[in-house]
CSV table of C-alpha atoms and ligand atoms in Angstrom, one decimal:
chain,number,residue,atom,x,y,z
A,1,UNK,CA,2.7,14.8,-35.8
A,2,UNK,CA,3.0,18.7,-35.2
A,3,UNK,CA,1.1,19.9,-32.4
A,4,UNK,CA,0.6,23.6,-31.1
A,5,UNK,CA,0.8,22.4,-27.4
A,6,UNK,CA,3.1,20.2,-25.5
A,7,UNK,CA,3.0,16.4,-25.8
A,8,UNK,CA,2.9,14.4,-22.7
A,9,UNK,CA,4.1,10.7,-23.2
A,10,UNK,CA,3.1,8.1,-20.6
A,11,UNK,CA,5.0,4.7,-21.0
A,12,UNK,CA,2.4,2.3,-19.6
A,13,UNK,CA,5.0,-0.8,-20.2
A,14,UNK,CA,7.1,1.0,-17.6
A,15,UNK,CA,4.3,1.5,-15.3
A,16,UNK,CA,3.6,-2.1,-15.4
A,17,UNK,CA,7.6,-3.0,-15.0
A,18,UNK,CA,7.5,-0.6,-12.0
A,19,UNK,CA,4.6,-2.5,-10.6
A,20,UNK,CA,6.5,-6.0,-11.0
A,21,UNK,CA,9.6,-4.3,-9.5
A,22,UNK,CA,7.6,-3.3,-6.3
A,23,UNK,CA,6.1,-6.9,-6.2
A,24,UNK,CA,9.8,-8.3,-6.2
A,25,UNK,CA,10.6,-5.7,-3.5
A,26,UNK,CA,7.7,-6.8,-1.4
A,27,UNK,CA,7.2,-10.4,-2.2
A,28,UNK,CA,5.2,-11.6,0.6
A,29,UNK,CA,2.6,-8.7,0.4
A,30,UNK,CA,-0.2,-7.8,-1.9
A,31,UNK,CA,0.8,-4.8,-4.1
A,32,UNK,CA,-2.0,-2.5,-4.6
A,33,UNK,CA,-1.9,0.7,-6.8
A,34,UNK,CA,-2.7,4.1,-5.9
A,35,UNK,CA,-4.4,5.9,-8.8
A,36,UNK,CA,-5.8,8.8,-7.1
A,37,UNK,CA,-5.7,12.2,-8.8
A,38,UNK,CA,-6.0,10.6,-12.1
A,39,UNK,CA,-3.2,8.4,-11.5
A,40,UNK,CA,-1.0,11.5,-10.5
A,41,UNK,CA,-2.0,13.2,-13.7
A,42,UNK,CA,-1.1,10.3,-15.9
A,43,UNK,CA,-4.6,8.9,-16.6
A,44,UNK,CA,-6.3,6.6,-14.2
A,45,UNK,CA,-8.2,4.8,-17.0
A,46,UNK,CA,-5.2,3.6,-19.0
A,47,UNK,CA,-3.0,3.0,-15.8
A,48,UNK,CA,-5.7,1.2,-14.1
A,49,UNK,CA,-6.4,-1.0,-17.0
A,50,UNK,CA,-2.7,-2.1,-17.6
A,51,UNK,CA,-2.1,-2.8,-14.1
A,52,UNK,CA,-5.3,-4.9,-13.6
A,53,UNK,CA,-4.2,-6.8,-16.7
A,54,UNK,CA,-0.7,-7.3,-15.1
A,55,UNK,CA,-2.5,-8.7,-12.1
A,56,UNK,CA,-3.1,-5.9,-9.6
A,57,UNK,CA,-6.6,-6.2,-8.0
A,58,UNK,CA,-6.5,-3.5,-5.2
A,59,UNK,CA,-6.8,0.1,-6.3
A,60,UNK,CA,-7.0,3.1,-4.1
A,61,UNK,CA,-8.7,6.5,-5.1
A,62,UNK,CA,-9.1,9.8,-3.0
A,63,UNK,CA,-12.8,10.3,-3.9
A,64,UNK,CA,-15.8,8.5,-4.9
A,65,UNK,CA,-16.1,10.3,-8.4
A,66,UNK,CA,-12.4,9.3,-9.2
A,67,UNK,CA,-13.5,5.7,-8.6
A,68,UNK,CA,-16.6,6.1,-10.7
A,69,UNK,CA,-14.8,7.5,-13.4
A,70,UNK,CA,-13.0,4.3,-14.0
A,71,UNK,CA,-15.6,2.0,-13.1
A,72,UNK,CA,-16.1,0.7,-16.6
A,73,UNK,CA,-12.4,-0.4,-17.2
A,74,UNK,CA,-11.9,-2.0,-14.0
A,75,UNK,CA,-13.5,-5.6,-13.9
A,76,UNK,CA,-15.6,-6.8,-11.0
A,77,UNK,CA,-12.8,-8.5,-9.3
A,78,UNK,CA,-11.0,-5.2,-8.7
A,79,UNK,CA,-11.3,-3.9,-5.2
A,80,UNK,CA,-11.6,-0.2,-5.2
A,81,UNK,CA,-10.8,1.9,-1.8
A,82,UNK,CA,-11.7,5.3,-1.2
A,83,UNK,CA,-9.1,7.1,0.9
A,84,UNK,CA,-10.6,10.5,1.4
A,85,UNK,CA,-13.8,9.7,3.2
A,86,UNK,CA,-17.2,10.5,2.1
A,87,UNK,CA,-19.9,13.1,2.7
A,88,UNK,CA,-23.1,12.7,4.4
A,89,UNK,CA,-25.4,11.2,1.8
A,90,UNK,CA,-22.6,9.8,-0.3
A,91,UNK,CA,-22.6,6.4,1.5
A,92,UNK,CA,-25.4,5.1,-0.5
A,93,UNK,CA,-23.4,5.8,-3.6
A,94,UNK,CA,-20.5,4.0,-2.3
A,95,UNK,CA,-22.7,1.1,-1.5
A,96,UNK,CA,-24.4,0.8,-4.9
A,97,UNK,CA,-21.0,1.1,-6.7
A,98,UNK,CA,-19.4,-1.5,-4.6
A,99,UNK,CA,-16.7,0.7,-3.3
A,100,UNK,CA,-14.6,0.0,-0.2
A,101,UNK,CA,-14.6,3.2,2.1
A,102,UNK,CA,-11.4,3.8,4.3
A,103,UNK,CA,-13.2,5.0,7.4
A,104,UNK,CA,-11.0,7.6,9.4
A,105,UNK,CA,-13.5,8.8,11.9
A,106,UNK,CA,-15.8,7.4,14.6
A,107,UNK,CA,-18.7,9.4,12.8
A,108,UNK,CA,-17.8,7.6,9.5
A,109,UNK,CA,-17.7,4.4,11.1
A,110,UNK,CA,-21.2,5.0,12.8
A,111,UNK,CA,-22.7,6.2,9.5
A,112,UNK,CA,-21.4,3.1,7.7
A,113,UNK,CA,-22.7,0.8,10.4
A,114,UNK,CA,-26.1,2.6,10.1
A,115,UNK,CA,-26.3,2.3,6.4
A,116,UNK,CA,-25.7,-1.6,6.7
A,117,UNK,CA,-28.1,-2.0,9.4
A,118,UNK,CA,-30.8,0.0,7.5
A,119,UNK,CA,-30.4,-1.6,4.1
A,120,UNK,CA,-29.4,-5.0,5.2
A,121,UNK,CA,-26.5,-4.9,2.8
A,122,UNK,CA,-23.2,-6.7,3.2
A,123,UNK,CA,-20.3,-4.8,2.2
A,124,UNK,CA,-16.7,-4.3,3.2
A,125,UNK,CA,-14.8,-1.4,4.6
A,126,UNK,CA,-11.1,-0.4,5.6
A,127,UNK,CA,-10.5,1.4,8.9
A,128,UNK,CA,-7.5,3.9,9.0
A,129,UNK,CA,-5.9,5.0,12.2
A,130,UNK,CA,-3.1,7.6,13.0
A,131,UNK,CA,0.2,6.0,14.1
A,132,UNK,CA,1.8,9.3,14.3
A,133,UNK,CA,1.3,11.5,11.1
A,134,UNK,CA,-1.6,13.4,12.6
A,135,UNK,CA,-3.6,13.7,9.5
A,136,UNK,CA,-6.5,11.5,9.0
A,137,UNK,CA,-7.4,8.5,11.0
A,138,UNK,CA,-8.9,7.0,14.1
A,139,UNK,CA,-7.0,7.3,17.4
A,140,UNK,CA,-5.3,4.1,18.2
A,141,UNK,CA,-7.4,3.6,21.4
A,142,UNK,CA,-10.8,4.1,19.6
A,143,UNK,CA,-9.6,1.7,16.9
A,144,UNK,CA,-8.7,-1.0,19.6
A,145,UNK,CA,-11.9,-0.6,21.3
A,146,UNK,CA,-13.9,-1.0,18.2
A,147,UNK,CA,-11.8,-4.1,17.3
A,148,UNK,CA,-12.4,-5.6,20.6
A,149,UNK,CA,-16.1,-5.9,19.7
A,150,UNK,CA,-15.8,-8.9,17.3
A,151,UNK,CA,-19.3,-8.9,16.2
A,152,UNK,CA,-19.3,-5.3,15.4
A,153,UNK,CA,-16.2,-5.6,13.3
A,154,UNK,CA,-17.9,-8.5,11.4
A,155,UNK,CA,-21.1,-6.5,10.8
A,156,UNK,CA,-19.0,-3.4,9.6
A,157,UNK,CA,-17.2,-5.7,7.1
A,158,UNK,CA,-13.6,-4.7,8.2
A,159,UNK,CA,-11.1,-6.0,5.6
A,160,UNK,CA,-8.2,-3.9,5.9
A,161,UNK,CA,-6.8,-1.8,8.9
A,162,UNK,CA,-4.3,0.8,7.6
A,163,UNK,CA,-2.0,3.7,8.7
A,164,UNK,CA,0.2,6.0,6.8
A,165,UNK,CA,3.9,7.0,7.2
A,166,UNK,CA,4.7,10.6,7.5
A,167,UNK,CA,8.5,10.6,6.8
A,168,UNK,CA,8.8,7.4,4.7
A,169,UNK,CA,10.9,9.4,2.2
A,170,UNK,CA,13.4,10.1,4.8
A,171,UNK,CA,14.7,6.6,5.7
A,172,UNK,CA,16.6,7.6,8.7
A,173,UNK,CA,13.9,9.8,10.3
A,174,UNK,CA,13.3,8.4,13.9
A,175,UNK,CA,9.5,8.8,13.3
A,176,UNK,CA,9.5,5.8,10.8
A,177,UNK,CA,10.5,3.4,13.7
A,178,UNK,CA,8.0,5.1,16.0
A,179,UNK,CA,5.1,4.7,13.6
A,180,UNK,CA,6.2,1.2,12.9
A,181,UNK,CA,6.1,0.2,16.5
A,182,UNK,CA,2.7,1.9,17.2
A,183,UNK,CA,1.3,0.2,14.0
A,184,UNK,CA,2.7,-3.3,15.1
A,185,UNK,CA,1.5,-2.9,18.5
A,186,UNK,CA,-2.1,-2.2,17.2
A,187,UNK,CA,-1.8,-5.1,14.8
A,188,UNK,CA,-0.9,-7.5,17.4
A,189,UNK,CA,-3.8,-6.5,19.7
A,190,UNK,CA,-6.3,-6.5,16.8
A,191,UNK,CA,-5.2,-9.8,15.3
A,192,UNK,CA,-6.3,-11.6,18.4
A,193,UNK,CA,-10.0,-10.6,17.8
A,194,UNK,CA,-10.1,-10.1,14.1
A,195,UNK,CA,-7.9,-13.0,12.3
A,196,UNK,CA,-9.3,-12.3,8.9
A,197,UNK,CA,-8.4,-8.6,8.7
A,198,UNK,CA,-5.4,-7.6,6.6
A,199,UNK,CA,-2.9,-4.8,7.6
A,200,UNK,CA,-1.1,-2.1,5.5
A,201,UNK,CA,1.3,0.7,6.5
A,202,UNK,CA,3.7,1.3,3.6
A,203,UNK,CA,3.4,3.8,0.7
A,204,UNK,CA,6.0,3.8,-2.2
A,205,UNK,CA,9.0,4.9,0.1
A,206,UNK,CA,7.9,2.7,3.0
A,207,UNK,CA,8.4,-0.3,0.7
A,208,UNK,CA,12.1,0.5,0.6
A,209,UNK,CA,12.4,1.0,4.4
A,210,UNK,CA,12.6,-2.7,4.8
A,211,UNK,CA,10.4,-6.1,5.1
A,212,UNK,CA,9.2,-5.1,8.6
A,213,UNK,CA,7.2,-2.3,7.0
A,214,UNK,CA,5.4,-4.3,4.3
A,215,UNK,CA,2.6,-5.9,6.5
A,216,UNK,CA,0.1,-7.6,4.3
A,217,UNK,CA,-0.5,-5.0,1.7
A,218,UNK,CA,1.5,-2.0,0.3
A,219,UNK,CA,0.1,0.9,-1.4
A,220,UNK,CA,2.4,2.4,-3.8
A,221,UNK,CA,1.6,5.4,-5.9
A,222,UNK,CA,4.5,7.7,-6.8
A,223,UNK,CA,6.9,4.9,-7.6
A,224,UNK,CA,4.6,3.4,-10.1
A,225,UNK,CA,4.9,6.7,-12.0
A,226,UNK,CA,8.7,6.8,-11.9
A,227,UNK,CA,9.3,8.9,-8.8
A,228,UNK,CA,12.3,7.7,-6.8
A,229,UNK,CA,11.0,5.8,-3.6
A,230,UNK,CA,14.5,5.2,-2.1
A,231,UNK,CA,15.9,8.6,-1.3
A,232,UNK,CA,19.2,6.9,0.1
A,233,UNK,CA,20.3,5.8,-3.6
A,234,UNK,CA,19.8,5.8,-7.4
A,235,UNK,CA,16.2,5.5,-8.6
A,236,UNK,CA,15.4,1.8,-9.1
A,237,UNK,CA,12.1,2.9,-11.1
A,238,UNK,CA,11.9,3.2,-14.7
A,239,UNK,CA,11.0,6.7,-16.2
A,240,UNK,CA,7.3,6.7,-17.3
A,241,UNK,CA,6.6,10.5,-18.2
A,242,UNK,CA,8.2,12.5,-21.0
A,243,UNK,CA,7.1,15.9,-21.8
A,244,UNK,CA,8.0,17.9,-25.0
A,245,UNK,CA,7.1,21.4,-26.1
A,246,UNK,CA,7.0,22.8,-29.7
A,247,UNK,CA,8.9,25.9,-30.5
A,248,UNK,CA,6.7,28.5,-31.5
A,249,UNK,CA,9.5,31.1,-32.6
A,250,UNK,CA,13.2,31.4,-32.8
A,251,UNK,CA,15.1,34.5,-32.9
A,252,UNK,CA,18.9,35.5,-33.0
A,253,UNK,CA,19.5,38.8,-31.0
A,254,UNK,CA,20.9,41.4,-33.2
A,255,UNK,CA,22.1,43.5,-30.1
A,256,UNK,CA,21.9,42.8,-26.3
A,257,UNK,CA,18.4,42.5,-25.1
A,258,UNK,CA,16.5,42.2,-22.1
A,259,UNK,CA,14.4,39.1,-21.9
A,260,UNK,CA,10.6,38.5,-21.0
A,261,UNK,CA,8.5,40.0,-18.2
A,262,UNK,CA,10.3,42.0,-15.6
A,263,UNK,CA,13.3,42.6,-18.1
A,264,UNK,CA,15.4,40.8,-15.4
A,265,UNK,CA,17.8,39.1,-17.7
A,266,UNK,CA,19.8,40.6,-20.3
A,267,UNK,CA,21.6,38.5,-22.9
A,268,UNK,CA,24.2,39.4,-25.4
A,269,UNK,CA,23.9,39.8,-29.3
A,270,UNK,CA,24.2,36.5,-31.1
A,271,UNK,CA,22.1,34.6,-28.5
A,272,UNK,CA,19.5,32.4,-30.1
A,273,UNK,CA,16.2,32.1,-28.2
A,274,UNK,CA,13.5,29.8,-28.7
A,275,UNK,CA,9.7,30.4,-27.3
A,276,UNK,CA,8.3,27.1,-26.4
A,277,UNK,CA,4.5,26.6,-26.0
A,278,UNK,CA,3.8,26.0,-22.4
A,279,UNK,CA,4.0,28.2,-19.4
A,280,UNK,CA,3.0,28.3,-15.7
A,281,UNK,CA,-0.7,27.7,-16.6
A,282,UNK,CA,0.6,24.2,-17.8
A,283,UNK,CA,2.5,23.5,-14.5
A,284,UNK,CA,5.8,24.4,-16.0
A,285,UNK,CA,7.0,26.5,-13.1
A,286,UNK,CA,6.8,23.3,-11.1
A,287,UNK,CA,8.6,21.2,-13.7
A,288,UNK,CA,11.3,23.6,-14.4
A,289,UNK,CA,11.8,25.4,-11.0
A,290,UNK,CA,13.9,28.4,-10.4
A,291,UNK,CA,16.9,27.3,-12.6
A,292,UNK,CA,14.9,25.5,-15.3
A,293,UNK,CA,16.3,23.5,-18.2
A,294,UNK,CA,15.2,21.4,-21.0
A,295,UNK,CA,16.9,19.5,-23.8
A,296,UNK,CA,16.9,20.3,-27.5
A,297,UNK,CA,18.4,17.8,-29.7
A,298,UNK,CA,20.1,16.2,-26.8
A,299,UNK,CA,21.7,19.6,-25.7
A,300,UNK,CA,20.8,21.1,-22.3
A,301,UNK,CA,19.1,24.5,-22.8
A,302,UNK,CA,18.4,26.9,-19.9
A,303,UNK,CA,15.3,28.9,-19.3
A,304,UNK,CA,15.7,32.7,-20.2
A,305,UNK,CA,13.9,35.1,-18.1
A,306,UNK,CA,10.6,34.4,-16.2
A,307,UNK,CA,8.1,31.7,-17.2
A,308,UNK,CA,5.0,33.2,-18.7
A,309,UNK,CA,1.5,31.9,-18.5
A,310,UNK,CA,1.4,30.4,-22.0
A,311,UNK,CA,5.0,30.2,-23.1
A,312,UNK,CA,8.7,29.8,-21.9
A,313,UNK,CA,11.9,31.3,-23.5
A,314,UNK,CA,14.9,29.0,-23.7
A,315,UNK,CA,18.6,30.0,-24.7
A,316,UNK,CA,19.3,27.6,-27.5
A,317,UNK,CA,22.6,29.1,-28.7
A,318,UNK,CA,24.5,26.0,-28.0
A,319,UNK,CA,22.3,23.6,-30.2
A,320,UNK,CA,24.0,22.3,-33.3
A,321,UNK,CA,22.9,23.8,-36.5
A,322,UNK,CA,20.9,26.4,-34.7
A,323,UNK,CA,21.9,29.1,-37.3
A,324,UNK,CA,20.3,27.0,-40.0
A,325,UNK,CA,17.4,26.3,-38.0
A,326,UNK,CA,16.9,29.9,-37.1
A,327,UNK,CA,17.1,30.8,-40.7
A,328,UNK,CA,14.2,28.3,-41.3
A,329,UNK,CA,16.2,25.9,-43.3
A,330,UNK,CA,15.9,23.0,-40.9
A,331,UNK,CA,12.8,22.4,-38.6
A,332,UNK,CA,13.2,23.5,-35.0
A,333,UNK,CA,13.1,20.3,-32.7
A,334,UNK,CA,10.9,20.3,-29.7
A,335,UNK,CA,12.2,21.0,-26.2
A,336,UNK,CA,11.9,18.2,-23.8
A,337,UNK,CA,11.5,19.1,-20.2
A,338,UNK,CA,10.9,15.7,-18.9
A,339,UNK,CA,12.6,12.6,-20.3
A,340,UNK,CA,14.6,9.6,-19.4
A,341,UNK,CA,17.6,11.9,-18.3
A,342,UNK,CA,15.4,14.8,-17.0
A,343,UNK,CA,13.5,12.4,-14.9
A,344,UNK,CA,10.8,13.4,-12.4
A,345,UNK,CA,13.0,12.8,-9.4
A,346,UNK,CA,15.9,14.8,-10.7
A,347,UNK,CA,13.9,17.6,-11.8
A,348,UNK,CA,12.1,17.6,-8.4
A,349,UNK,CA,15.4,17.7,-6.5
A,350,UNK,CA,16.7,20.6,-8.6
A,351,UNK,CA,13.5,22.3,-7.7
A,352,UNK,CA,13.4,21.6,-4.1
A,353,UNK,CA,9.7,20.4,-4.9
A,354,UNK,CA,8.4,16.9,-4.8
A,355,UNK,CA,8.2,14.5,-7.7
A,356,UNK,CA,4.4,14.3,-6.7
A,357,UNK,CA,4.0,18.1,-7.3
A,358,UNK,CA,5.9,17.9,-10.7
A,359,UNK,CA,3.6,15.0,-11.8
A,360,UNK,CA,0.4,16.5,-10.6
A,361,UNK,CA,1.2,19.9,-12.0
A,362,UNK,CA,1.0,18.5,-15.5
A,363,UNK,CA,-2.4,17.1,-15.1
A,364,UNK,CA,-4.7,20.1,-15.6
A,365,UNK,CA,-2.6,21.3,-18.4
A,366,UNK,CA,-3.1,21.8,-22.1
A,367,UNK,CA,-0.9,19.0,-23.1
A,368,UNK,CA,-1.8,16.1,-25.5
A,369,UNK,CA,-1.5,12.9,-23.7
A,370,UNK,CA,0.1,10.0,-25.7
A,371,UNK,CA,0.4,6.6,-24.5
A,372,UNK,CA,3.3,4.2,-25.3
A,373,UNK,CA,2.9,0.3,-24.7
A,374,UNK,CA,0.1,-1.2,-22.8
A,375,UNK,CA,-0.8,-3.7,-25.4
A,376,UNK,CA,-1.7,-7.1,-24.3
B,401,LIG,C1,-1.3,8.8,-1.7
B,401,LIG,C2,-1.3,7.7,-0.6
B,401,LIG,C3,-0.4,6.8,-0.9
B,401,LIG,C4,0.6,6.6,-2.0
B,401,LIG,O1,1.5,7.2,-1.7
B,401,LIG,P1,2.8,7.3,-2.5
B,401,LIG,O2,4.0,8.0,-1.7
B,401,LIG,O3,2.6,8.0,-3.7
B,401,LIG,O4,3.3,6.0,-2.8
B,401,LIG,C5,-0.6,5.6,0.0
B,401,LIG,N1,-1.5,5.7,1.1
B,401,LIG,C6,-2.3,6.7,1.4
B,401,LIG,C7,-3.2,6.7,2.5
B,401,LIG,C8,-2.2,7.8,0.5
B,401,LIG,O5,-3.0,9.0,0.8
């Protein structure tokens, strides 16, 4: 169907295959799914649903509202963790919705404890500690003194203790080993008191650092969506996302002309330009980067001039039959800016951006989202 805006395709079968691939990579661990930020822009409802159907039971969100937005599609046997903490007053909402908070400060631990005492409710939580990233998390010594109080741990309903790697995508970074040894030391000390608690350290890239990083549960996000988790080699994940932009106008230059805002680029007579729907308001500056390319009819085409808010100009001179297309005798094919060849990780590498930024940049955009696969 013709559209006036770009079409973002999400291959749900590829998401499921990627989850199975991660299960094979960490065969002795529970493989959770991080579907925060609307599954990195791809749609947490659809992604959560197909992964649950595939057998995934542990889902991570950043906020309470994110988890509530998918509550009706995740059956009751799904555990929903909230990574980002909770505001004062929000703890009741968590409890009522059956969500599992990841407690990262002593104040949160205290508030959760008080809530359980006041309501008499039984619920579970996770504890996060800082093994070296210096972002969120309890200090290791606070966690250890908490863990030494077995009855307190039981009353809090601690089910999972986790930490997060800062440099997992740089396999040789010495901090990986340092964080692993801090994690293992905390784990060994806590295990003595709390034998039923599970431990988790690895995100997507952490899974590819080796078995010793897997612990009881791994928390991949990006790899599920096709971002390369193994920065040492070829991308083992299947591409999930495609983005194609309809062409709104085609023109052949009659004389040398300056192109777009700032008139920074001049192109010679004879050049054929296509104006595609989609600009920086649609995240395209992230997707295309400084030296942007797309594909039209399988031919690589470069961005010409600056990306505008709502549109982007491509030099499509090299596309076969472009003269006939420019004369209106043939329909202009869409310009693909993400596909199996222009995959998220390659695009990101060219941009010196992160695959994560490329993906989450498309989420607020004016694209029509189309899903492929995902049938039972
Ligand atoms: C976002 C997040 C993840 C997922 O990370 P990826 O690199 O996308 O796999 C895992 N754990 C925590 C704590 C996170 O915040």
